[in-house]
């Protein structure tokens, strides 16, 4: 199935010179795992908004958008280049990096106040972790024991102008999140592995969780 | 009578909290200064602390709004502006029901100096689509307008001073969000003011009587959306329009008034406000005097223009 989606993604991005193609390619399986596990009460926040094409391809696969709509990507009044509020599953617009985790915390806090169920999945880019707000939000989530927040980092080692470790080193990444009070898992970027990890993390109920999804180039 | 903006805000929040279950308050470690500490004491479970991180505070408030709460995010005005891009891209762009309250605006945090004195926030907030901008003139207006802000869907920026709030309104006076209050009906000169300078404008109008100049005074507490109808009605009969604000003359109330008049009813507009950063002072009124925002200084400036 992944092969079909990759082909579709490339077809969709052909008229726009590939628009952040790598970001979408490595995010495809993460989004697929989350969408397959998503329950009614769960929320998905795509903080790395430039992976919108991957998300649209999955919506197409689910029959929620047509071929024609898919090919309207980035056309005026077509599918927006970064996800926006009002699209299926999308509660908050993206495009500016570093903001999704704070929003997830807000939803998580409201759910706790109202004793409501539901996980909040936040898809983060590894380059996005350069933004200071991510670490502000990481502290907030841990401080408030937001065990309903599940962050997934698309660890593709790639950001806009080069290799992540050349631009601004992220490692030791798992240790950083641990030190911030998060439950950390490092897994291969693979749909089944990601799903297993997400399910396994449901047992943890006193702190937020982060999955570092490593991409093997 | 001199009251306090932040006291009025803190107490009004508690009263509103009793009526509206969905109201939650979020703080960036300034609850004692903004007086949202009263809300925390009354409703500890509906008070969220995120530490000294205004960007995270705005994002968290956005999430709370998405989940159906009515979050009030409050901090010093100037430090909220640190989260301008979060306010733009998340709150305003998605038209989320987040209420942002900036305290210590203008020169009101006189002791802390230029880093803490916010003279640009009206301009920064006014430029954003969906965002409403409200600047109450006194403690009573703060309470009355806050109630309406909570009851109206959509993002709002409310701008408050720290303490110094001379009374403009009698209790029970009608103040409606989006509708300017005409406090004095005159002829030759129209004074349009916001915040603490509404009280000042009334004093200036009295001083102008001595020169046989009859001035109108409008409290433009809602700067966006601007009540153009009232502005045009009173500008029509005036030869000169003067705007008064504890804010930069670029892009604030003066900018808003000049934009409307230049398109719809050309009049000479003199903008009174600031054009530079502030500085430390031991006394608020002395600092206002230094920047030409006391009744005497404003009166002198108007006399120069008229003569």
Short mmCIF file of C-alpha atoms in Angstrom, two decimals:
data_model
loop_
_atom_site.label_atom_id
_atom_site.label_comp_id
_atom_site.label_asym_id
_atom_site.label_seq_id
_atom_site.Cartn_x
_atom_site.Cartn_y
_atom_site.Cartn_z
CA UNK A 1 0.00 0.00 0.00
CA UNK A 2 2.83 2.37 0.90
CA UNK A 3 4.14 2.07 -2.66
CA UNK A 4 0.79 3.21 -4.10
CA UNK A 5 0.75 6.17 -1.75
CA UNK A 6 4.31 7.16 -2.63
CA UNK A 7 3.49 7.07 -6.32
CA UNK A 8 0.37 9.16 -5.73
CA UNK A 9 2.35 11.64 -3.65
CA UNK A 10 4.91 12.11 -6.41
CA UNK A 11 2.18 12.50 -9.02
CA UNK A 12 0.45 15.10 -6.87
CA UNK A 13 3.64 17.12 -6.28
CA UNK A 14 4.88 16.99 -9.87
CA UNK A 15 3.25 20.29 -10.92
CA UNK A 16 4.75 22.06 -7.88
CA UNK A 17 8.35 20.90 -8.29
CA UNK A 18 8.11 18.36 -5.51
CA UNK A 19 7.20 20.86 -2.74
CA UNK A 20 8.96 19.57 0.43
CA UNK A 21 8.78 16.04 -0.99
CA UNK A 22 11.14 14.47 1.54
CA UNK A 23 9.17 15.80 4.46
CA UNK A 24 6.03 14.17 3.10
CA UNK A 25 7.73 10.88 2.13
CA UNK A 26 9.07 10.27 5.62
CA UNK A 27 5.85 11.41 7.28
CA UNK A 28 3.55 9.15 5.26
CA UNK A 29 3.90 6.07 7.48
CA UNK A 30 3.65 8.07 10.68
CA UNK A 31 0.41 9.66 9.56
CA UNK A 32 -0.88 6.32 8.31
CA UNK A 33 -0.21 4.66 11.69
CA UNK A 34 -1.94 7.48 13.56
CA UNK A 35 -4.96 7.58 11.24
CA UNK A 36 -5.37 3.80 11.49
CA UNK A 37 -5.37 3.94 15.29
CA UNK A 38 -7.34 7.15 15.66
CA UNK A 39 -10.53 6.85 17.67
CA UNK A 40 -13.40 9.33 17.59
CA UNK A 41 -12.20 11.10 20.76
CA UNK A 42 -8.57 11.41 19.60
CA UNK A 43 -7.09 14.54 18.02
CA UNK A 44 -4.34 14.83 15.40
CA UNK A 45 -2.16 17.92 15.15
CA UNK A 46 0.22 18.14 12.23
CA UNK A 47 2.76 20.58 13.59
CA UNK A 48 5.15 20.09 10.67
CA UNK A 49 2.64 21.60 8.30
CA UNK A 50 4.74 21.19 5.16
CA UNK A 51 3.96 17.47 5.28
CA UNK A 52 0.40 18.30 4.26
CA UNK A 53 0.75 16.43 0.93
CA UNK A 54 1.30 13.13 2.77
CA UNK A 55 -1.82 13.78 4.79
CA UNK A 56 -3.87 14.56 1.68
CA UNK A 57 -2.75 11.34 0.03
CA UNK A 58 -4.00 9.44 3.08
CA UNK A 59 -7.32 11.30 3.00
CA UNK A 60 -7.57 10.30 -0.67
CA UNK A 61 -6.90 6.68 0.27
CA UNK A 62 -9.67 6.90 2.88
CA UNK A 63 -12.03 8.23 0.22
CA UNK A 64 -12.37 11.60 1.96
CA UNK A 65 -11.03 13.60 -0.98
CA UNK A 66 -11.27 12.92 -4.70
CA UNK A 67 -8.53 12.57 -7.33
CA UNK A 68 -9.48 15.96 -8.65
CA UNK A 69 -9.22 17.58 -5.22
CA UNK A 70 -5.87 15.94 -4.65
CA UNK A 71 -4.53 17.40 -7.87
CA UNK A 72 -5.77 20.88 -6.86
CA UNK A 73 -2.92 21.05 -4.34
CA UNK A 74 -1.73 24.65 -3.85
CA UNK A 75 -4.04 25.96 -6.54
CA UNK A 76 -6.07 29.03 -5.63
CA UNK A 77 -9.07 27.73 -3.65
CA UNK A 78 -7.62 24.22 -3.93
CA UNK A 79 -6.02 22.17 -1.15
CA UNK A 80 -3.83 24.50 0.92
CA UNK A 81 -0.08 23.86 0.86
CA UNK A 82 -0.03 23.58 4.66
CA UNK A 83 -2.94 22.03 6.55
CA UNK A 84 -5.66 24.41 7.71
CA UNK A 85 -8.45 24.19 10.26
CA UNK A 86 -11.61 22.81 8.71
CA UNK A 87 -10.01 20.00 6.70
CA UNK A 88 -10.96 16.48 7.87
CA UNK A 89 -9.34 15.78 11.28
CA UNK A 90 -7.57 19.14 11.31
CA UNK A 91 -8.35 21.24 14.39
CA UNK A 92 -5.61 23.81 13.98
CA UNK A 93 -3.84 25.38 11.01
CA UNK A 94 -0.16 24.77 10.57
CA UNK A 95 2.64 26.19 8.46
CA UNK A 96 4.60 28.01 11.15
CA UNK A 97 6.86 25.55 12.93
CA UNK A 98 7.01 24.98 16.65
CA UNK A 99 3.42 25.72 17.60
CA UNK A 100 1.58 22.39 17.50
CA UNK A 101 2.79 20.96 20.79
CA UNK A 102 1.49 23.95 22.78
CA UNK A 103 -1.89 23.62 21.09
CA UNK A 104 -1.93 19.89 21.88
CA UNK A 105 -1.24 20.70 25.52
CA UNK A 106 -4.17 23.11 25.58
CA UNK A 107 -6.53 20.46 24.23
CA UNK A 108 -5.07 17.90 26.66
CA UNK A 109 -5.55 20.24 29.63
CA UNK A 110 -9.17 20.90 28.64
CA UNK A 111 -9.82 17.16 28.37
CA UNK A 112 -8.35 16.60 31.85
CA UNK A 113 -10.50 19.38 33.30
CA UNK A 114 -13.63 17.86 31.80
CA UNK A 115 -12.65 14.22 32.50
CA UNK A 116 -12.81 13.46 28.81
CA UNK A 117 -11.03 10.61 27.07
CA UNK A 118 -8.90 10.87 23.98
CA UNK A 119 -5.26 11.12 23.00
CA UNK A 120 -3.72 14.08 21.24
CA UNK A 121 -1.23 12.99 18.59
CA UNK A 122 1.24 15.69 17.52
CA UNK A 123 3.43 15.16 14.51
CA UNK A 124 6.69 17.07 14.84
CA UNK A 125 9.60 17.42 12.45
CA UNK A 126 13.14 16.93 13.73
CA UNK A 127 14.19 20.26 12.21
CA UNK A 128 11.19 21.81 13.92
CA UNK A 129 12.79 21.00 17.28
CA UNK A 130 15.09 23.99 16.77
CA UNK A 131 12.15 26.21 17.77
CA UNK A 132 12.33 27.23 21.41
CA UNK A 133 8.57 27.00 21.84
CA UNK A 134 8.79 23.20 21.48
CA UNK A 135 10.85 23.03 24.65
CA UNK A 136 8.61 25.46 26.49
CA UNK A 137 5.72 23.18 25.59
CA UNK A 138 7.72 20.06 26.49
CA UNK A 139 8.14 21.46 30.01
CA UNK A 140 4.46 22.42 30.23
CA UNK A 141 3.29 18.93 29.20
CA UNK A 142 5.56 17.22 31.73
CA UNK A 143 4.73 19.66 34.52
CA UNK A 144 1.00 19.04 34.08
CA UNK A 145 1.46 15.25 33.63
CA UNK A 146 -0.27 15.32 30.26
CA UNK A 147 -0.25 11.58 29.60
CA UNK A 148 -2.88 12.11 26.91
CA UNK A 149 -0.27 13.81 24.69
CA UNK A 150 1.61 11.57 22.24
CA UNK A 151 4.25 13.37 20.19
CA UNK A 152 5.78 11.62 17.19
CA UNK A 153 8.99 13.03 15.78
CA UNK A 154 9.68 12.41 12.11
CA UNK A 155 13.41 11.80 12.60
CA UNK A 156 14.47 11.99 8.97
CA UNK A 157 17.74 13.83 9.67
CA UNK A 158 16.81 16.40 7.09
CA UNK A 159 15.88 20.03 7.40
CA UNK A 160 15.54 22.75 4.82
CA UNK A 161 19.17 23.49 4.03
CA UNK A 162 20.97 20.35 5.10
CA UNK A 163 21.51 17.47 7.51
CA UNK A 164 19.99 18.13 10.92
CA UNK A 165 23.23 17.48 12.76
CA UNK A 166 25.08 19.96 10.55
CA UNK A 167 22.49 22.71 10.79
CA UNK A 168 21.84 22.46 14.53
CA UNK A 169 22.62 19.22 16.36
CA UNK A 170 19.62 17.47 17.86
CA UNK A 171 21.45 14.55 19.46
CA UNK A 172 21.36 13.19 22.05
CA UNK A 173 17.66 13.55 21.27
CA UNK A 174 16.11 10.76 23.35
CA UNK A 175 18.06 11.89 26.40
CA UNK A 176 16.81 15.44 25.96
CA UNK A 177 13.17 14.37 26.03
CA UNK A 178 13.83 12.05 28.98
CA UNK A 179 15.44 14.91 30.86
CA UNK A 180 12.35 17.00 30.16
CA UNK A 181 10.21 14.37 31.91
CA UNK A 182 8.80 12.51 28.90
CA UNK A 183 8.43 8.77 28.30
CA UNK A 184 10.56 8.13 25.21
CA UNK A 185 10.54 5.38 22.57
CA UNK A 186 12.83 5.19 19.57
CA UNK A 187 11.50 3.10 16.69
CA UNK A 188 11.98 2.49 13.03
CA UNK A 189 9.67 4.56 10.82
CA UNK A 190 7.37 1.71 9.90
CA UNK A 191 3.56 1.54 10.18
CA UNK A 192 3.34 -1.67 12.24
CA UNK A 193 6.19 -0.75 14.59
CA UNK A 194 4.70 2.69 15.15
CA UNK A 195 1.26 1.23 15.88
CA UNK A 196 2.71 -1.29 18.33
CA UNK A 197 4.59 1.46 20.13
CA UNK A 198 1.57 3.76 20.33
CA UNK A 199 -0.51 0.92 21.81
CA UNK A 200 2.26 -0.08 24.20
CA UNK A 201 2.53 3.53 25.43
CA UNK A 202 -1.13 3.52 26.51
CA UNK A 203 0.01 1.77 29.71
CA UNK A 204 2.00 4.82 30.77
CA UNK A 205 -0.26 7.16 32.64
CA UNK A 206 1.69 9.77 34.48
CA UNK A 207 3.64 11.64 31.84
CA UNK A 208 3.58 12.71 28.18
CA UNK A 209 5.00 10.36 25.57
CA UNK A 210 7.24 10.88 22.59
CA UNK A 211 8.11 8.48 19.81
CA UNK A 212 11.24 9.20 17.80
CA UNK A 213 10.53 7.61 14.42
CA UNK A 214 13.90 7.04 12.76
CA UNK A 215 14.05 7.01 8.98
CA UNK A 216 16.74 4.87 7.33
CA UNK A 217 17.82 6.55 4.12
CA UNK B 1 -11.36 58.88 42.16
CA UNK B 2 -8.27 56.92 41.10
CA UNK B 3 -8.74 53.16 40.79
CA UNK B 4 -6.59 50.39 39.33
CA UNK B 5 -6.92 48.71 35.95
CA UNK B 6 -5.42 45.42 37.04
CA UNK B 7 -7.46 45.27 40.26
CA UNK B 8 -10.59 45.82 38.20
CA UNK B 9 -9.52 43.15 35.72
CA UNK B 10 -8.63 40.56 38.38
CA UNK B 11 -11.89 41.04 40.27
CA UNK B 12 -14.05 41.12 37.14
CA UNK B 13 -12.53 37.82 36.01
CA UNK B 14 -13.65 36.15 39.24
CA UNK B 15 -17.21 37.48 38.83
CA UNK B 16 -17.29 36.27 35.22
CA UNK B 17 -15.83 32.92 36.28
CA UNK B 18 -18.78 32.36 38.61
CA UNK B 19 -21.21 32.75 35.72
CA UNK B 20 -19.25 31.12 32.91
CA UNK B 21 -17.91 27.61 33.60
CA UNK B 22 -15.97 27.58 30.31
CA UNK B 23 -13.77 30.52 31.29
CA UNK B 24 -10.23 29.40 32.15
CA UNK B 25 -7.24 31.61 32.86
CA UNK B 26 -3.69 30.97 31.73
CA UNK B 27 -0.62 32.69 33.12
CA UNK B 28 3.09 33.14 32.31
CA UNK B 29 4.25 33.62 35.91
CA UNK B 30 2.90 37.14 36.36
CA UNK B 31 -0.36 36.33 38.16
CA UNK B 32 0.49 38.60 41.09
CA UNK B 33 1.13 41.52 38.76
CA UNK B 34 -1.82 40.98 36.42
CA UNK B 35 -4.09 40.04 39.35
CA UNK B 36 -5.25 36.83 37.72
CA UNK B 37 -4.13 35.37 41.08
CA UNK B 38 -7.67 36.18 42.30
CA UNK B 39 -9.06 33.81 39.68
CA UNK B 40 -6.57 31.12 40.68
CA UNK B 41 -7.71 31.39 44.31
CA UNK B 42 -11.38 31.23 43.35
CA UNK B 43 -11.07 28.48 40.71
CA UNK B 44 -7.75 26.64 41.12
CA UNK B 45 -8.76 23.89 38.69
CA UNK B 46 -9.49 26.40 35.94
CA UNK B 47 -6.18 28.21 36.27
CA UNK B 48 -3.20 27.04 34.21
CA UNK B 49 0.40 28.00 34.83
CA UNK B 50 2.91 27.62 31.97
CA UNK B 51 5.83 29.52 33.46
CA UNK B 52 7.68 32.38 31.80
CA UNK B 53 6.83 31.39 28.24
CA UNK B 54 4.41 33.67 26.44
CA UNK B 55 4.63 31.82 23.11
CA UNK B 56 3.67 28.54 24.74
CA UNK B 57 0.93 30.35 26.66
CA UNK B 58 -0.72 31.59 23.47
CA UNK B 59 -0.46 28.15 21.82
CA UNK B 60 -1.89 26.46 24.90
CA UNK B 61 -4.71 29.00 24.98
CA UNK B 62 -5.43 28.16 21.34
CA UNK B 63 -5.74 24.46 22.27
CA UNK B 64 -8.04 25.27 25.17
CA UNK B 65 -10.24 27.30 22.81
CA UNK B 66 -10.31 24.47 20.25
CA UNK B 67 -11.52 22.17 23.05
CA UNK B 68 -14.40 24.54 23.84
CA UNK B 69 -13.01 26.61 26.70
CA UNK B 70 -12.89 30.40 26.78
CA UNK B 71 -9.24 30.99 27.70
CA UNK B 72 -8.06 34.34 29.03
CA UNK B 73 -4.31 34.63 28.48
CA UNK B 74 -2.82 37.51 30.38
CA UNK B 75 0.65 38.98 30.84
CA UNK B 76 2.46 42.30 30.50
CA UNK B 77 1.47 43.77 27.14
CA UNK B 78 5.01 44.04 25.84
CA UNK B 79 5.86 40.41 26.57
CA UNK B 80 2.65 39.19 24.95
CA UNK B 81 3.93 40.84 21.79
CA UNK B 82 6.77 38.31 21.90
CA UNK B 83 4.06 35.86 20.85
CA UNK B 84 2.79 38.06 18.01
CA UNK B 85 3.48 35.40 15.41
CA UNK B 86 1.69 32.76 17.48
CA UNK B 87 -1.23 35.15 17.85
CA UNK B 88 -1.19 35.77 14.10
CA UNK B 89 -0.72 32.27 12.78
CA UNK B 90 -2.70 30.23 15.28
CA UNK B 91 -5.20 32.43 17.12
CA UNK B 92 -6.18 35.03 14.52
CA UNK B 93 -5.81 32.89 11.39
CA UNK B 94 -8.08 30.20 12.83
CA UNK B 95 -10.39 32.80 14.43
CA UNK B 96 -10.11 31.04 17.79
CA UNK B 97 -12.01 32.21 20.85
CA UNK B 98 -8.93 33.32 22.77
CA UNK B 99 -9.04 36.44 24.92
CA UNK B 100 -5.66 38.12 25.29
CA UNK B 101 -5.27 40.73 28.02
CA UNK B 102 -2.13 42.86 28.10
CA UNK B 103 -1.56 44.72 31.35
CA UNK B 104 1.13 47.32 32.20
CA UNK B 105 0.74 48.94 28.78
CA UNK B 106 1.85 52.44 27.86
CA UNK B 107 4.08 54.05 30.47
CA UNK B 108 2.21 52.49 33.39
CA UNK B 109 5.14 50.26 34.35
CA UNK B 110 7.18 53.42 34.88
CA UNK B 111 9.80 51.92 37.24
CA UNK B 112 10.80 49.06 34.94
CA UNK B 113 11.73 51.33 32.07
CA UNK B 114 11.59 51.07 28.31
CA UNK B 115 11.76 47.24 28.07
CA UNK B 116 8.49 46.97 29.99
CA UNK B 117 6.65 49.96 28.53
CA UNK B 118 4.52 48.83 25.63
CA UNK B 119 3.82 51.55 23.09
CA UNK B 120 3.28 49.39 19.98
CA UNK B 121 0.67 46.76 20.87
CA UNK B 122 -2.40 48.47 19.42
CA UNK B 123 -0.68 48.70 16.04
CA UNK B 124 0.52 45.09 16.17
CA UNK B 125 -2.88 43.70 17.12
CA UNK B 126 -4.96 46.01 14.94
CA UNK B 127 -3.31 44.77 11.75
CA UNK B 128 -4.52 41.18 12.28
CA UNK B 129 -7.68 39.96 10.54
CA UNK B 130 -10.38 38.64 12.95
CA UNK B 131 -8.76 40.37 15.94
CA UNK B 132 -10.72 42.93 17.96
CA UNK B 133 -8.80 45.55 19.93
CA UNK B 134 -10.26 47.06 23.09
CA UNK B 135 -8.76 49.77 25.30
CA UNK B 136 -10.91 50.60 28.35
CA UNK B 137 -10.73 54.10 29.82
CA UNK B 138 -11.14 53.22 33.51
CA UNK B 139 -11.80 50.44 36.01
CA UNK B 140 -15.55 50.44 35.42
CA UNK B 141 -15.09 50.26 31.63
CA UNK B 142 -12.61 47.40 32.14
CA UNK B 143 -15.23 45.34 33.98
CA UNK B 144 -18.11 46.14 31.61
CA UNK B 145 -16.10 45.57 28.44
CA UNK B 146 -14.48 42.36 29.74
CA UNK B 147 -17.94 40.87 30.30
CA UNK B 148 -18.87 41.65 26.68
CA UNK B 149 -15.56 40.36 25.35
CA UNK B 150 -16.17 37.02 27.07
CA UNK B 151 -19.72 36.88 25.70
CA UNK B 152 -18.67 37.64 22.10
CA UNK B 153 -17.10 34.85 20.03
CA UNK B 154 -13.65 35.41 18.55
CA UNK B 155 -10.15 36.60 19.36
CA UNK B 156 -9.82 39.85 21.28
CA UNK B 157 -6.87 41.85 22.53
CA UNK B 158 -7.68 43.96 25.59
CA UNK B 159 -5.13 46.58 26.55
CA UNK B 160 -4.86 47.73 30.15
CA UNK B 161 -2.62 50.00 32.15
CA UNK B 162 -1.18 48.88 35.46
CA UNK B 163 -2.80 50.89 38.24
CA UNK B 164 -3.46 54.54 37.46
CA UNK B 165 -7.06 54.69 36.31
CA UNK B 166 -8.88 57.95 37.04
CA UNK B 167 -12.66 57.52 36.88
CA UNK B 168 -14.36 58.52 33.67
CA UNK B 169 -17.65 56.66 34.01
CA UNK B 170 -20.36 56.57 36.67
CA UNK B 171 -21.39 53.05 37.62
CA UNK B 172 -24.22 51.92 35.39
CA UNK B 173 -23.17 53.97 32.34
CA UNK B 174 -23.78 52.13 29.10
CA UNK B 175 -20.59 51.06 27.34
CA UNK B 176 -21.04 48.83 24.34
CA UNK B 177 -18.26 46.89 22.62
CA UNK B 178 -17.75 48.38 19.14
CA UNK B 179 -19.65 51.58 19.91
CA UNK B 180 -17.72 54.73 20.78
CA UNK B 181 -18.88 56.77 23.79
CA UNK B 182 -19.41 60.47 23.15
CA UNK B 183 -18.54 62.15 26.44
CA UNK B 184 -18.78 65.77 25.36
CA UNK B 185 -20.50 67.33 22.40
CA UNK B 186 -18.68 70.34 21.02
CA UNK B 187 -17.97 72.00 17.69
CA UNK B 188 -14.57 73.26 16.57
CA UNK B 189 -12.31 70.50 17.82
CA UNK B 190 -12.83 66.77 18.16
CA UNK B 191 -10.70 64.92 20.69
CA UNK B 192 -10.63 61.16 20.15
CA UNK B 193 -8.94 59.26 22.96
CA UNK B 194 -8.45 55.78 24.36
CA UNK B 195 -7.34 54.38 27.73
CA UNK B 196 -6.15 56.73 30.46
CA UNK B 197 -6.05 59.61 27.99
CA UNK B 198 -9.85 59.73 27.86
CA UNK B 199 -9.84 61.31 31.32
CA UNK B 200 -7.04 63.62 30.15
CA UNK B 201 -9.05 64.59 27.05
CA UNK B 202 -11.95 65.69 29.25
CA UNK B 203 -9.58 67.90 31.25
CA UNK B 204 -8.11 69.34 28.07
CA UNK B 205 -11.60 70.10 26.74
CA UNK B 206 -12.33 72.08 29.93
CA UNK B 207 -9.09 74.03 29.50
CA UNK B 208 -10.01 74.82 25.90
CA UNK B 209 -13.29 76.41 27.08
CA UNK B 210 -11.21 79.31 28.37
CA UNK B 211 -10.19 80.05 24.78
CA UNK B 212 -13.82 79.79 23.71
CA UNK B 213 -12.99 76.59 21.89
CA UNK B 214 -15.78 74.05 22.16
CA UNK B 215 -14.36 70.51 21.91
CA UNK B 216 -16.11 67.17 21.51
CA UNK B 217 -14.60 64.19 23.34
CA UNK B 218 -15.00 60.62 22.16
CA UNK B 219 -13.85 57.54 24.08
CA UNK B 220 -12.85 55.17 21.26
CA UNK B 221 -12.54 52.16 23.58
CA UNK B 222 -12.98 49.72 20.70
CA UNK B 223 -10.20 50.54 18.28
CA UNK B 224 -11.05 47.59 16.08
CA UNK B 225 -13.63 47.37 14.69
CA UNK B 226 -13.63 51.17 14.77
CA UNK B 227 -16.97 52.93 15.19
CA UNK B 228 -16.64 54.92 11.97
CA UNK B 229 -20.19 56.23 12.13
CA UNK B 230 -19.70 58.08 15.41
CA UNK B 231 -16.27 59.29 14.34
CA UNK B 232 -17.58 60.71 11.06
CA UNK B 233 -20.60 62.31 12.73
CA UNK B 234 -18.45 64.28 15.13
CA UNK B 235 -15.58 64.95 12.73
CA UNK B 236 -18.11 66.50 10.32
CA UNK B 237 -18.73 69.46 12.58
CA UNK B 238 -15.10 69.90 13.62
CA UNK B 239 -12.27 71.72 11.86
CA UNK B 240 -9.55 69.81 13.65
CA UNK B 241 -9.38 66.25 14.95
CA UNK B 242 -6.92 65.34 17.70
CA UNK B 243 -6.15 61.79 18.73
CA UNK B 244 -4.76 60.96 22.16
CA UNK B 245 -3.16 57.69 23.16
CA UNK B 246 -0.44 56.27 25.40
CA UNK B 247 0.98 54.53 22.35
CA UNK B 248 2.98 55.25 19.23
CA UNK B 249 1.27 57.65 16.85
CA UNK B 250 2.13 55.16 14.10
CA UNK B 251 -0.53 52.54 13.64
CA UNK B 252 -2.43 53.07 16.86
CA UNK B 253 -5.62 55.01 17.50
CA UNK B 254 -4.21 58.01 15.62
CA UNK B 255 -3.41 55.85 12.64
CA UNK B 256 -6.86 54.25 12.69
CA UNK B 257 -8.67 57.61 12.87
CA UNK B 258 -6.48 59.17 10.17
CA UNK B 259 -7.08 56.23 7.84
CA UNK B 260 -10.85 56.57 8.08
CA UNK B 261 -10.94 60.35 7.81
CA UNK B 262 -8.52 60.59 4.90
CA UNK B 263 -10.71 58.24 2.89
CA UNK B 264 -14.15 59.40 3.93
CA UNK B 265 -14.02 62.92 5.34
CA UNK B 266 -10.69 64.69 4.98
CA UNK B 267 -9.90 66.73 8.09
CA UNK B 268 -6.67 67.85 9.62
CA UNK B 269 -5.67 65.18 12.15
CA UNK B 270 -3.09 65.84 14.85
CA UNK B 271 -1.90 62.62 16.46
CA UNK B 272 -0.72 62.92 20.03
CA UNK B 273 1.15 59.92 21.41
CA UNK B 274 4.74 58.73 21.35
CA UNK B 275 7.39 58.46 18.66
CA UNK B 276 10.21 56.94 20.72
CA UNK B 277 10.85 54.36 23.43
CA UNK B 278 10.17 55.21 27.06
CA UNK B 279 12.58 55.20 29.98
CA UNK B 280 12.63 54.50 33.70
CA UNK B 281 10.88 56.92 36.00
CA UNK B 282 10.05 57.02 39.69
CA UNK B 283 6.68 58.57 39.09
CA UNK B 284 4.11 57.73 36.40
CA UNK B 285 2.72 61.21 35.94
CA UNK B 286 6.19 62.73 35.72
CA UNK B 287 7.01 60.26 32.96
CA UNK B 288 3.80 61.13 31.10
CA UNK B 289 4.81 64.78 31.40
CA UNK B 290 8.24 64.01 29.92
CA UNK B 291 6.52 62.49 26.87
CA UNK B 292 3.99 65.29 26.56
CA UNK B 293 0.93 63.34 27.61
CA UNK B 294 -0.37 65.38 30.56
CA UNK B 295 -3.35 67.79 30.20
CA UNK B 296 -1.05 70.85 30.35
CA UNK B 297 1.32 69.59 27.67
CA UNK B 298 -1.50 68.47 25.40
CA UNK B 299 -3.30 71.79 25.88
CA UNK B 300 -0.12 73.68 24.94
CA UNK B 301 0.31 71.57 21.85
CA UNK B 302 -3.26 72.19 20.73
CA UNK B 303 -2.94 75.92 21.33
CA UNK B 304 0.17 75.95 19.13
CA UNK B 305 -1.71 74.19 16.35
CA UNK B 306 -4.84 76.37 16.60
CA UNK B 307 -3.07 79.73 16.92
#
